[in-house]
Amino acid sequence: MIAIIRHAHTMYNIKGEMGRFCGSSNPPLSNRGIKESYKVGNYFLYKEFKYIFTSPLLRAIETAEIISSILNLPLFIINDFREIDYGIWEGLTKSEILKQYFSDYQYFEKKPYSYTPPGGENPSKALSRFYQAFKKVNDSSIIVTHKTVSRLFMCKVKGIDLNNYRTFSDLKLGSISFLSDSSQPKLLDINITNHLK
């Protein structure tokens, strides 16, 4: 079994899930995020996992380091587990993007898999590098990563139209999802958040 964890809360999420676009941007965890990370780590106590893999972005590394400190598991940084790059949208709120790039955002809302913000990463390329990295991880692993790449990957696993990835699941901060294995993954459970209460 493999667990995919969305990193914990950052200051970019200060307004909740409608905070700033944060792909290649690199904010640290907030105090809330640190507490959430300890809760995630405690959730995995007495579960049989052997390795932790993380995105190289600070919010993921900090989440993974806390989990690793609780479970005493080796931690590996994998560049291809990073979040998609939103280009010129990085750090902007939805309202700011609508003011500056209204028609682009309208298209993005309808077909997000088909749209790449200027200077950003193509969703197809982001999905491809994430999937290739996933296939190389050991079973019984924990992966700490990000919302968009996780949703793209899970839609591919489920055979769901990739333009529907933003409505497929919300994947809350600090949430946990489980897949069967790395060779022929099946999604077993998604967006578990009970440990955060």
Steps between C-alpha positions, in 0.01 A plus 500: 500500500611856428373811678480840332487796736426857405738730689365687802384863532714799392447873515394485135198304621413762760162562336430131482492302179435818300840646590779587260610287206801318637683271262869579473464766772673381813336611827576314824242335721294722727459420871177326407686298235759386752224373730329328207824326405535351848143371473582338165810336648307366798241353263770273355630371833482119509433485124744307285667762284873499426589813304398863457538684171438872466478783253800738519278796587535631855140444610524134399847448646397649834188281509705192412776576753249513784341172388846345468597615850195327647530176302881485484489422129755596232406806296577555130443816295365436149493799266220357283257499793500883499184699431412628154639846421227762448730746323379860516208391720736403783414678825179653366151445639213395278355852512835649395524258207145580391586870491817452297434186294122465490458313169792268577356409837158433346663251264701349787179443699344311207805302382777521760697208356514677163625835631849607604544847658776702327834393641342203675522125464280304263267273703575204272873532570439541873289184507753304296799578724294433816377166367850391396633585846213317669576180309853500645409525868495198728170361617435575869599861433362839600511780240464861614398713206245754373140546401503548123751230408327257736158565349636464146667172595192361676276586205737314271496198731119507511461558126320831555506777238803707601314824433286404801791479744403819685154364580612140562602554863593797715799329671516701821825619656654214697265247343603139437412278204596136446593311185559128458855495358736678262492262203124488434356750746138494609352777710380342827402804706518873450512825696502352851491787753368349826848516653497880473204552735 
